[in-house]
mmCIF file of C-alpha atoms and ligand atoms in Angstrom:
data_model
loop_
_atom_site.group_PDB
_atom_site.id
_atom_site.type_symbol
_atom_site.label_atom_id
_atom_site.label_comp_id
_atom_site.label_asym_id
_atom_site.label_seq_id
_atom_site.Cartn_x
_atom_site.Cartn_y
_atom_site.Cartn_z
ATOM 1 C CA MET T 1 -20.007 -31.305 -7.811
ATOM 2 C CA ALA T 2 -17.269 -33.730 -6.733
ATOM 3 C CA LYS T 3 -18.276 -35.105 -3.261
ATOM 4 C CA GLU T 4 -16.592 -33.379 -0.838
ATOM 5 C CA LYS T 5 -16.000 -33.598 2.959
ATOM 6 C CA ILE T 6 -15.220 -30.350 5.208
ATOM 7 C CA LEU T 7 -13.620 -29.713 7.963
ATOM 8 C CA VAL T 8 -14.086 -26.235 9.662
ATOM 9 C CA ILE T 9 -11.272 -25.192 12.024
ATOM 10 C CA GLY T 10 -12.628 -22.288 14.536
ATOM 11 C CA ALA T 11 -15.897 -22.614 14.042
ATOM 12 C CA SER T 12 -17.255 -21.805 17.494
ATOM 13 C CA GLY T 13 -16.181 -18.331 16.403
ATOM 14 C CA GLN T 14 -17.489 -15.352 14.671
ATOM 15 C CA ILE T 15 -17.160 -16.425 11.069
ATOM 16 C CA GLY T 16 -17.039 -20.209 11.786
ATOM 17 C CA VAL T 17 -20.498 -20.409 13.063
ATOM 18 C CA GLU T 18 -22.217 -18.358 10.097
ATOM 19 C CA LEU T 19 -19.701 -19.921 7.450
ATOM 20 C CA THR T 20 -20.220 -23.670 8.605
ATOM 21 C CA LEU T 21 -24.052 -23.011 8.491
ATOM 22 C CA ALA T 22 -23.995 -21.641 5.373
ATOM 23 C CA LEU T 23 -21.378 -24.429 3.923
ATOM 24 C CA ARG T 24 -23.794 -27.056 5.561
ATOM 25 C CA LYS T 25 -26.328 -25.455 2.991
ATOM 26 C CA ILE T 26 -24.746 -26.294 0.109
ATOM 27 C CA TYR T 27 -22.641 -29.418 0.829
ATOM 28 C CA GLY T 28 -25.190 -31.022 3.590
ATOM 29 C CA ALA T 29 -25.023 -30.984 7.207
ATOM 30 C CA ALA T 30 -23.287 -34.459 7.341
ATOM 31 C CA ASN T 31 -20.351 -33.422 4.529
ATOM 32 C CA VAL T 32 -19.465 -30.436 6.791
ATOM 33 C CA VAL T 33 -17.693 -31.110 10.496
ATOM 34 C CA ALA T 34 -17.522 -28.081 12.706
ATOM 35 C CA SER T 35 -14.580 -28.419 15.195
ATOM 36 C CA ASP T 36 -13.176 -25.866 17.994
ATOM 37 C CA LEU T 37 -10.821 -25.831 20.883
ATOM 38 C CA ARG T 38 -13.891 -24.413 22.804
ATOM 39 C CA GLU T 39 -17.460 -25.940 23.288
ATOM 40 C CA GLU T 40 -19.999 -26.361 20.245
ATOM 41 C CA ASN T 41 -21.366 -22.614 19.657
ATOM 42 C CA GLU T 42 -25.270 -22.981 20.523
ATOM 43 C CA LEU T 43 -26.313 -22.281 16.896
ATOM 44 C CA LEU T 44 -24.386 -25.139 15.511
ATOM 45 C CA LYS T 45 -25.895 -27.817 18.127
ATOM 46 C CA GLY T 46 -28.218 -30.031 16.007
ATOM 47 C CA SER T 47 -27.004 -28.742 12.725
ATOM 48 C CA GLY T 48 -24.218 -31.233 12.039
ATOM 49 C CA PRO T 49 -21.087 -33.281 12.936
ATOM 50 C CA TYR T 50 -18.994 -31.420 15.637
ATOM 51 C CA VAL T 51 -15.476 -32.612 16.645
ATOM 52 C CA SER T 52 -13.165 -31.072 19.695
ATOM 53 C CA LEU T 53 -10.128 -30.649 18.245
ATOM 54 C CA ASP T 54 -6.954 -28.512 19.153
ATOM 55 C CA VAL T 55 -5.131 -27.058 15.659
ATOM 56 C CA MET T 56 -1.654 -27.154 17.487
ATOM 57 C CA ASN T 57 -2.134 -31.027 17.648
ATOM 58 C CA LYS T 58 -0.802 -31.978 14.410
ATOM 59 C CA GLU T 59 -1.728 -35.800 15.101
ATOM 60 C CA MET T 60 -4.719 -35.627 16.160
ATOM 61 C CA LEU T 61 -5.970 -33.410 13.452
ATOM 62 C CA HIS T 62 -4.115 -35.873 11.088
ATOM 63 C CA VAL T 63 -6.153 -38.341 12.430
ATOM 64 C CA GLN T 64 -9.431 -36.705 12.057
ATOM 65 C CA VAL T 65 -8.764 -35.692 8.524
ATOM 66 C CA ILE T 66 -8.179 -39.300 7.562
ATOM 67 C CA ARG T 67 -10.873 -40.751 9.923
ATOM 68 C CA GLN T 68 -13.304 -38.407 8.163
ATOM 69 C CA ASN T 69 -12.037 -38.631 4.823
ATOM 70 C CA ILE T 70 -11.735 -34.920 4.758
ATOM 71 C CA THR T 71 -11.353 -33.356 1.156
ATOM 72 C CA GLN T 72 -11.044 -29.574 2.131
ATOM 73 C CA ILE T 73 -10.022 -27.352 5.250
ATOM 74 C CA TYR T 74 -11.537 -23.881 6.153
ATOM 75 C CA LEU T 75 -8.941 -23.077 8.961
ATOM 76 C CA LEU T 76 -10.395 -19.980 10.921
ATOM 77 C CA ALA T 77 -8.472 -20.622 14.636
ATOM 78 C CA ALA T 78 -6.394 -17.576 15.093
ATOM 79 C CA ILE T 79 -5.632 -14.569 18.010
ATOM 80 C CA LEU T 80 -7.008 -11.559 16.433
ATOM 81 C CA SER T 81 -4.811 -7.851 16.988
ATOM 82 C CA ALA T 82 -5.886 -6.530 20.185
ATOM 83 C CA THR T 83 -5.929 -9.880 21.955
ATOM 84 C CA GLY T 84 -2.657 -10.901 20.158
ATOM 85 C CA GLU T 85 -1.338 -7.644 21.621
ATOM 86 C CA LYS T 86 -1.610 -8.915 24.974
ATOM 87 C CA ASN T 87 0.418 -12.198 24.309
ATOM 88 C CA PRO T 88 2.295 -11.992 21.139
ATOM 89 C CA ASN T 89 4.384 -14.922 21.776
ATOM 90 C CA LEU T 90 1.082 -16.890 21.789
ATOM 91 C CA ALA T 91 -0.852 -15.028 19.132
ATOM 92 C CA TRP T 92 2.484 -16.202 16.911
ATOM 93 C CA HIS T 93 2.736 -19.723 17.846
ATOM 94 C CA LEU T 94 -1.020 -20.265 17.126
ATOM 95 C CA ASN T 95 -1.505 -18.329 14.113
ATOM 96 C CA MET T 96 1.760 -19.681 12.368
ATOM 97 C CA GLN T 97 1.786 -22.989 13.815
ATOM 98 C CA GLY T 98 -2.124 -23.483 13.462
ATOM 99 C CA LEU T 99 -1.847 -22.843 9.423
ATOM 100 C CA LEU T 100 1.524 -24.601 9.141
ATOM 101 C CA ASN T 101 -0.123 -27.950 10.458
ATOM 102 C CA VAL T 102 -2.610 -27.442 8.513
ATOM 103 C CA LEU T 103 -0.742 -26.991 4.933
ATOM 104 C CA ASP T 104 1.207 -29.501 6.012
ATOM 105 C CA ILE T 105 -1.229 -32.448 6.292
ATOM 106 C CA ALA T 106 -3.335 -30.950 3.380
ATOM 107 C CA ARG T 107 -0.264 -31.417 1.266
ATOM 108 C CA GLU T 108 0.335 -35.074 2.467
ATOM 109 C CA GLU T 109 -3.137 -36.057 2.254
ATOM 110 C CA LYS T 110 -3.443 -34.173 -1.441
ATOM 111 C CA LEU T 111 -6.808 -32.274 -0.106
ATOM 112 C CA GLN T 112 -8.599 -30.778 -2.675
ATOM 113 C CA LYS T 113 -8.542 -26.988 -1.453
ATOM 114 C CA VAL T 114 -7.897 -24.971 1.779
ATOM 115 C CA TYR T 115 -9.350 -21.648 2.895
ATOM 116 C CA TRP T 116 -7.387 -19.572 5.475
ATOM 117 C CA PRO T 117 -8.309 -15.941 5.860
ATOM 118 C CA SER T 118 -5.762 -13.049 6.040
ATOM 119 C CA SER T 119 -6.886 -9.725 7.163
ATOM 120 C CA ILE T 120 -6.401 -5.611 6.427
ATOM 121 C CA ALA T 121 -3.846 -6.011 9.246
ATOM 122 C CA VAL T 122 -1.145 -6.795 6.957
ATOM 123 C CA PHE T 123 -1.338 -3.199 6.466
ATOM 124 C CA GLY T 124 0.578 -0.824 8.286
ATOM 125 C CA PRO T 125 1.538 2.844 8.449
ATOM 126 C CA THR T 126 3.530 3.115 5.554
ATOM 127 C CA SER T 127 0.759 1.713 3.220
ATOM 128 C CA PRO T 128 -1.448 3.823 1.488
ATOM 129 C CA LYS T 129 -4.576 5.159 3.680
ATOM 130 C CA GLN T 130 -7.267 5.632 1.010
ATOM 131 C CA LEU T 131 -8.160 2.722 -1.346
ATOM 132 C CA CYS T 132 -5.212 0.601 -0.312
ATOM 133 C CA PRO T 133 -3.915 -1.488 -3.201
ATOM 134 C CA GLN T 134 -3.712 -5.028 -3.690
ATOM 135 C CA GLN T 135 0.274 -4.960 -3.840
ATOM 136 C CA THR T 136 1.804 -2.011 -2.002
ATOM 137 C CA ILE T 137 4.116 -1.180 0.889
ATOM 138 C CA ILE T 138 2.885 -3.553 3.473
ATOM 139 C CA GLU T 139 4.851 -3.136 7.267
ATOM 140 C CA PRO T 140 2.428 -4.226 9.686
ATOM 141 C CA ILE T 141 3.085 -3.150 13.348
ATOM 142 C CA THR T 142 1.156 -5.782 15.105
ATOM 143 C CA VAL T 143 2.129 -9.313 15.751
ATOM 144 C CA TYR T 144 -1.148 -10.261 14.223
ATOM 145 C CA GLY T 145 -0.632 -8.267 11.016
ATOM 146 C CA ILE T 146 2.909 -9.877 10.785
ATOM 147 C CA SER T 147 1.695 -13.439 11.355
ATOM 148 C CA LYS T 148 -1.082 -12.729 8.784
ATOM 149 C CA TYR T 149 1.753 -11.494 6.419
ATOM 150 C CA ALA T 150 3.783 -14.485 7.165
ATOM 151 C CA GLY T 151 0.857 -16.767 6.700
ATOM 152 C CA GLU T 152 -0.328 -14.922 3.189
ATOM 153 C CA PHE T 153 3.736 -16.080 2.122
ATOM 154 C CA TRP T 154 3.183 -19.731 3.214
ATOM 155 C CA CYS T 155 0.203 -20.087 1.561
ATOM 156 C CA ASN T 156 1.735 -18.924 -1.223
ATOM 157 C CA TYR T 157 4.677 -21.297 -1.218
ATOM 158 C CA TYR T 158 3.037 -24.382 -0.606
ATOM 159 C CA HIS T 159 0.752 -23.445 -3.640
ATOM 160 C CA GLN T 160 3.961 -22.759 -5.987
ATOM 161 C CA ARG T 161 5.925 -25.577 -4.288
ATOM 162 C CA TYR T 162 3.504 -28.495 -3.772
ATOM 163 C CA GLY T 163 0.512 -27.258 -6.069
ATOM 164 C CA LEU T 164 -1.911 -27.210 -2.688
ATOM 165 C CA ASP T 165 -5.226 -24.879 -3.860
ATOM 166 C CA VAL T 166 -4.839 -22.692 -0.789
ATOM 167 C CA ARG T 167 -7.210 -19.697 -1.101
ATOM 168 C CA SER T 168 -7.417 -16.751 1.152
ATOM 169 C CA ILE T 169 -9.298 -13.322 1.437
ATOM 170 C CA ARG T 170 -8.254 -10.074 3.846
ATOM 171 C CA TYR T 171 -10.891 -9.604 5.308
ATOM 172 C CA PRO T 172 -11.513 -6.134 6.539
ATOM 173 C CA GLY T 173 -13.401 -5.755 10.247
ATOM 174 C CA LEU T 174 -16.441 -8.266 10.484
ATOM 175 C CA ILE T 175 -19.862 -7.137 11.927
ATOM 176 C CA SER T 176 -22.333 -9.507 12.806
ATOM 177 C CA TYR T 177 -25.215 -10.229 15.203
ATOM 178 C CA LYS T 178 -25.049 -14.410 15.821
ATOM 179 C CA SER T 179 -21.988 -14.880 17.447
ATOM 180 C CA ALA T 180 -19.564 -12.422 19.403
ATOM 181 C CA PRO T 181 -16.444 -11.036 17.957
ATOM 182 C CA GLY T 182 -13.175 -12.698 19.256
ATOM 183 C CA GLY T 183 -10.808 -9.685 20.350
ATOM 184 C CA GLY T 184 -10.219 -7.380 17.163
ATOM 185 C CA THR T 185 -9.845 -3.326 17.025
ATOM 186 C CA THR T 186 -12.908 -3.299 14.896
ATOM 187 C CA ASP T 187 -14.800 -5.451 17.322
ATOM 188 C CA TYR T 188 -16.329 -1.909 18.507
ATOM 189 C CA ALA T 189 -18.603 -1.619 15.335
ATOM 190 C CA VAL T 190 -20.692 -4.964 16.723
ATOM 191 C CA GLU T 191 -20.850 -4.027 20.379
ATOM 192 C CA ILE T 192 -22.295 -0.636 19.331
ATOM 193 C CA TYR T 193 -25.568 -2.003 18.060
ATOM 194 C CA SER T 194 -26.390 -4.435 21.189
ATOM 195 C CA GLU T 195 -25.691 -1.564 23.317
ATOM 196 C CA ALA T 196 -27.521 0.895 21.190
ATOM 197 C CA LEU T 197 -30.611 -1.172 21.806
ATOM 198 C CA ALA T 198 -30.013 -2.226 25.613
ATOM 199 C CA GLU T 199 -28.300 1.062 26.947
ATOM 200 C CA LYS T 200 -28.774 3.468 24.150
ATOM 201 C CA LYS T 201 -25.664 4.639 24.725
ATOM 202 C CA TYR T 202 -21.965 3.254 23.762
ATOM 203 C CA LYS T 203 -18.265 4.381 24.810
ATOM 204 C CA CYS T 204 -16.049 3.567 21.969
ATOM 205 C CA PHE T 205 -12.645 2.722 22.453
ATOM 206 C CA LEU T 206 -11.780 4.268 19.439
ATOM 207 C CA ARG T 207 -11.741 8.109 18.421
ATOM 208 C CA GLU T 208 -14.832 9.401 16.407
ATOM 209 C CA ASN T 209 -12.949 10.399 13.318
ATOM 210 C CA THR T 210 -11.346 6.644 13.036
ATOM 211 C CA TYR T 211 -12.224 5.372 9.505
ATOM 212 C CA LEU T 212 -11.434 1.764 9.135
ATOM 213 C CA PRO T 213 -12.256 -0.780 6.269
ATOM 214 C CA MET T 214 -15.387 -2.986 7.485
ATOM 215 C CA MET T 215 -17.949 -5.432 5.830
ATOM 216 C CA TYR T 216 -20.980 -6.844 6.823
ATOM 217 C CA MET T 217 -20.987 -10.996 7.677
ATOM 218 C CA PRO T 218 -23.456 -11.862 4.636
ATOM 219 C CA ASP T 219 -21.089 -10.329 2.469
ATOM 220 C CA ALA T 220 -18.040 -11.984 3.855
ATOM 221 C CA ILE T 221 -19.275 -15.411 3.934
ATOM 222 C CA ARG T 222 -20.832 -14.570 0.226
ATOM 223 C CA ALA T 223 -17.084 -13.853 -0.609
ATOM 224 C CA THR T 224 -15.854 -16.738 0.864
ATOM 225 C CA MET T 225 -18.035 -19.151 -0.792
ATOM 226 C CA GLU T 226 -17.568 -17.354 -4.385
ATOM 227 C CA LEU T 227 -14.042 -17.341 -4.194
ATOM 228 C CA MET T 228 -13.667 -21.027 -2.940
ATOM 229 C CA ASP T 229 -16.104 -21.904 -6.114
ATOM 230 C CA ALA T 230 -14.243 -19.937 -8.812
ATOM 231 C CA PRO T 231 -12.243 -22.044 -11.296
ATOM 232 C CA ALA T 232 -8.608 -22.538 -9.897
ATOM 233 C CA ASP T 233 -7.432 -20.865 -13.532
ATOM 234 C CA ASN T 234 -9.245 -17.613 -12.690
ATOM 235 C CA ILE T 235 -7.127 -17.001 -9.168
ATOM 236 C CA SER T 236 -3.948 -14.825 -9.997
ATOM 237 C CA VAL T 237 -3.895 -13.935 -6.359
ATOM 238 C CA ARG T 238 -2.017 -16.799 -4.138
ATOM 239 C CA THR T 239 -1.220 -15.128 -1.115
ATOM 240 C CA SER T 240 -4.721 -13.330 -0.515
ATOM 241 C CA TYR T 241 -6.999 -11.056 -2.092
ATOM 242 C CA ASN T 242 -7.793 -7.754 -0.833
ATOM 243 C CA ILE T 243 -11.849 -7.348 -0.402
ATOM 244 C CA SER T 244 -13.890 -4.189 0.226
ATOM 245 C CA GLY T 245 -17.225 -3.643 1.812
ATOM 246 C CA MET T 246 -17.640 -0.266 3.526
ATOM 247 C CA SER T 247 -15.560 2.245 5.246
ATOM 248 C CA PHE T 248 -16.941 4.593 8.347
ATOM 249 C CA SER T 249 -16.419 6.189 11.498
ATOM 250 C CA PRO T 250 -17.854 5.895 14.968
ATOM 251 C CA THR T 251 -19.578 8.897 14.299
ATOM 252 C CA GLU T 252 -21.130 7.861 11.263
ATOM 253 C CA ILE T 253 -22.025 4.191 12.198
ATOM 254 C CA ALA T 254 -23.793 6.402 15.377
ATOM 255 C CA ALA T 255 -25.444 8.635 12.883
ATOM 256 C CA SER T 256 -26.667 5.578 11.191
ATOM 257 C CA ILE T 257 -28.195 4.165 14.036
ATOM 258 C CA GLN T 258 -29.521 7.283 15.320
ATOM 259 C CA LYS T 259 -31.659 7.269 12.361
ATOM 260 C CA LEU T 260 -33.667 4.373 14.046
ATOM 261 C CA ILE T 261 -32.595 4.780 17.573
ATOM 262 C CA PRO T 262 -32.699 8.802 17.749
ATOM 263 C CA GLU T 263 -31.952 9.303 21.386
ATOM 264 C CA PHE T 264 -28.770 6.982 21.001
ATOM 265 C CA LYS T 265 -25.379 8.500 22.155
ATOM 266 C CA LEU T 266 -22.168 7.930 21.089
ATOM 267 C CA SER T 267 -19.228 8.977 23.418
ATOM 268 C CA CYS T 268 -15.031 8.111 22.684
ATOM 269 C CA VAL T 269 -12.406 7.386 24.955
ATOM 270 C CA PRO T 270 -9.526 5.854 23.100
ATOM 271 C CA ASP T 271 -7.251 3.045 24.404
ATOM 272 C CA TYR T 272 -4.488 0.917 22.964
ATOM 273 C CA ARG T 273 -6.290 -0.087 20.049
ATOM 274 C CA GLN T 274 -6.314 3.315 18.628
ATOM 275 C CA LYS T 275 -2.642 3.048 17.845
ATOM 276 C CA ILE T 276 -3.638 -0.082 16.334
ATOM 277 C CA ALA T 277 -6.414 1.231 13.886
ATOM 278 C CA ASP T 278 -4.382 4.317 13.112
ATOM 279 C CA SER T 279 -1.735 2.116 11.553
ATOM 280 C CA TRP T 280 -4.427 0.387 9.345
ATOM 281 C CA PRO T 281 -5.992 1.729 5.759
ATOM 282 C CA GLN T 282 -9.049 3.607 6.020
ATOM 283 C CA SER T 283 -10.655 1.776 2.650
ATOM 284 C CA ILE T 284 -9.001 -0.632 0.599
ATOM 285 C CA ASP T 285 -8.594 -1.303 -3.123
ATOM 286 C CA ASP T 286 -10.344 -4.537 -4.579
ATOM 287 C CA ALA T 287 -9.990 -4.634 -8.222
ATOM 288 C CA ILE T 288 -8.126 -7.633 -8.612
ATOM 289 C CA ALA T 289 -11.026 -9.681 -6.541
ATOM 290 C CA ALA T 290 -13.489 -8.000 -8.707
ATOM 291 C CA LYS T 291 -11.680 -9.239 -11.915
ATOM 292 C CA ASP T 292 -11.175 -12.483 -11.173
ATOM 293 C CA TRP T 293 -13.895 -13.549 -9.429
ATOM 294 C CA GLY T 294 -16.426 -11.128 -9.714
ATOM 295 C CA TRP T 295 -16.196 -10.074 -6.055
ATOM 296 C CA LYS T 296 -19.153 -7.295 -5.253
ATOM 297 C CA PRO T 297 -20.582 -6.361 -1.763
ATOM 298 C CA ALA T 298 -24.078 -5.843 -1.408
ATOM 299 C CA TYR T 299 -24.356 -3.779 1.991
ATOM 300 C CA ASP T 300 -23.788 -0.310 2.555
ATOM 301 C CA LEU T 301 -23.663 1.092 6.153
ATOM 302 C CA ASP T 302 -27.455 1.997 6.491
ATOM 303 C CA ARG T 303 -28.260 -1.308 5.057
ATOM 304 C CA MET T 304 -26.428 -3.163 7.369
ATOM 305 C CA THR T 305 -27.405 -0.821 10.534
ATOM 306 C CA ASN T 306 -31.360 -1.653 9.577
ATOM 307 C CA ASP T 307 -30.663 -5.460 9.337
ATOM 308 C CA MET T 308 -28.137 -5.845 12.276
ATOM 309 C CA LEU T 309 -30.891 -3.772 14.474
ATOM 310 C CA GLU T 310 -33.699 -5.525 13.162
ATOM 311 C CA ASN T 311 -32.410 -9.071 14.013
ATOM 312 C CA LEU T 312 -30.703 -8.254 17.469
ATOM 313 C CA MET T 313 -34.475 -6.985 18.206
ATOM 314 C CA LYS T 314 -35.847 -10.236 17.435
ATOM 315 C CA ALA T 315 -33.354 -12.426 19.465
ATOM 316 C CA PRO T 316 -30.606 -10.370 21.496
ATOM 317 C CA LYS T 317 -27.413 -12.965 21.522
ATOM 318 C CA GLU T 318 -24.637 -13.438 23.544
ATOM 319 C CA ILE T 319 -22.871 -10.048 21.902
HETATM 320 P P1 NAD U 401 -12.910 -15.802 16.537
HETATM 321 O O1 NAD U 401 -12.018 -15.469 17.873
HETATM 322 O O2 NAD U 401 -14.289 -15.347 16.865
HETATM 323 O O3 NAD U 401 -12.803 -17.793 16.158
HETATM 324 C C1 NAD U 401 -11.888 -18.010 16.282
HETATM 325 C C2 NAD U 401 -11.896 -19.835 16.763
HETATM 326 O O4 NAD U 401 -11.137 -20.305 16.855
HETATM 327 C C3 NAD U 401 -12.463 -19.478 18.271
HETATM 328 O O5 NAD U 401 -13.843 -20.106 18.404
HETATM 329 C C4 NAD U 401 -11.500 -20.399 19.271
HETATM 330 O O6 NAD U 401 -12.310 -21.098 20.368
HETATM 331 C C5 NAD U 401 -11.001 -21.115 17.759
HETATM 332 N N1 NAD U 401 -9.543 -21.227 18.266
HETATM 333 C C6 NAD U 401 -8.577 -20.925 19.055
HETATM 334 N N2 NAD U 401 -7.514 -21.780 19.127
HETATM 335 C C7 NAD U 401 -7.832 -22.919 18.673
HETATM 336 C C8 NAD U 401 -7.004 -23.842 18.775
HETATM 337 N N3 NAD U 401 -5.949 -24.177 18.940
HETATM 338 N N4 NAD U 401 -7.713 -25.135 18.017
HETATM 339 C C9 NAD U 401 -8.756 -24.628 17.597
HETATM 340 N N5 NAD U 401 -9.941 -24.024 17.767
HETATM 341 C C10 NAD U 401 -9.267 -23.056 18.070
HETATM 342 O O7 NAD U 401 -12.172 -15.598 15.123
HETATM 343 P P2 NAD U 401 -12.902 -15.016 13.770
HETATM 344 O O8 NAD U 401 -13.236 -13.853 13.875
HETATM 345 O O9 NAD U 401 -13.909 -15.516 13.433
HETATM 346 O O10 NAD U 401 -11.646 -14.967 12.804
HETATM 347 C C11 NAD U 401 -11.607 -16.192 11.884
HETATM 348 C C12 NAD U 401 -10.411 -15.780 11.306
HETATM 349 O O11 NAD U 401 -10.765 -14.612 10.554
HETATM 350 C C13 NAD U 401 -8.959 -15.687 12.075
HETATM 351 O O12 NAD U 401 -7.950 -16.147 10.948
HETATM 352 C C14 NAD U 401 -9.215 -14.173 11.854
HETATM 353 O O13 NAD U 401 -7.824 -13.535 12.017
HETATM 354 C C15 NAD U 401 -9.785 -13.803 10.494
HETATM 355 N N6 NAD U 401 -10.289 -12.520 10.111
HETATM 356 C C16 NAD U 401 -11.565 -12.075 11.102
HETATM 357 C C17 NAD U 401 -12.138 -10.735 11.048
HETATM 358 C C18 NAD U 401 -13.081 -10.483 11.813
HETATM 359 O O14 NAD U 401 -13.217 -9.039 11.806
HETATM 360 N N7 NAD U 401 -13.867 -11.359 12.751
HETATM 361 C C19 NAD U 401 -11.246 -10.338 10.142
HETATM 362 C C20 NAD U 401 -9.998 -10.406 9.123
HETATM 363 C C21 NAD U 401 -9.834 -11.657 9.577
HETATM 364 C C1 AKB U 402 -9.424 -7.482 14.213
HETATM 365 O O1 AKB U 402 -9.619 -6.136 14.350
HETATM 366 O O2 AKB U 402 -8.201 -7.960 14.559
HETATM 367 C C2 AKB U 402 -9.933 -7.977 13.156
HETATM 368 C C3 AKB U 402 -9.165 -7.865 11.858
HETATM 369 C C4 AKB U 402 -9.596 -6.677 10.628
HETATM 370 O O3 AKB U 402 -8.559 -8.632 11.187
HETATM 371 N N1 AKB U 402 -11.351 -7.808 12.857
#
């Protein structure tokens, strides 16, 4: 394997912590530089280099890329769907300019690869609800979804025009126990587990029958690594790949938890996030990711529930 030096931007976030740790296992701790605007996450401390970095400061970002001899960037800094609706201008600004800064520097410095995640939030009310295909009607109604869709086309543009090897996945809602989620519509499916253990009840901000595409974090990390490891010739999608894990509703995740905590009670009081959830598909068709780089999820709902509760019981986290 060629000598790689990786910069992870947004490393203290829900995905960043686990992705940084996974990359350090493969590339060596010293070769994966974690960076974030906020302080280093506790789980990252002592595991490898960390720099404080604002992706909006292009000059400083450029300096770090040169100073650290960076060959690959994983850009995770973004404002997610629910927080984005509270401050649309800020969400657009960070999600777009942050990406353009990274793409520009990657082109100028001829970096080997860039990773940037998109989301199922690109889809809107006019997209198919079931097994939503890779290519379909895409009319997002959130600023987050609009920024992700525009970002996908910038990635494609930099690949087509400058030959930049930029790769992307449309993650479903991600569920994890190591670090807290950052303001998404799917965050309920993380909170529900810690509340089930602590309170034996959970008040959900979505209606009980709201089905959404979801994925357990170990699958998402593996998908990211598999996509980034795939031969460039296999990558037929340079916007962003659909991937699928599972699809469930608040009632179904509660029933899965009740198998282990029978007294657990779910109540539902929908808020502004219901409209966002209603605009997204309920399940995703990932046939192209399966064909191009062999994507296959490992976790279903019950397997994830067992693992989440077991790990949260061992070490309750900030979630
Ligand atoms: P998160 O909010 O947990 O983490 C984002 C991190 O970026 C935070 O630690 C934040 O401090 C940092 N950040 C914010 N502004 C920054 C700046 N200006 N400079 C540097 N760092 C900055 O988000 P996440 O859930 O880890 O998501 C990571 C990426 O994956 C995002 O692009 C998100 O849209 C995408 N995604 C996430 C999910 C999910 O369910 N978590 C699903 C689909 C797509
Ligand atoms: C959110 O709910 O905003 C994220 C996502 C699906 O992109 N989890």
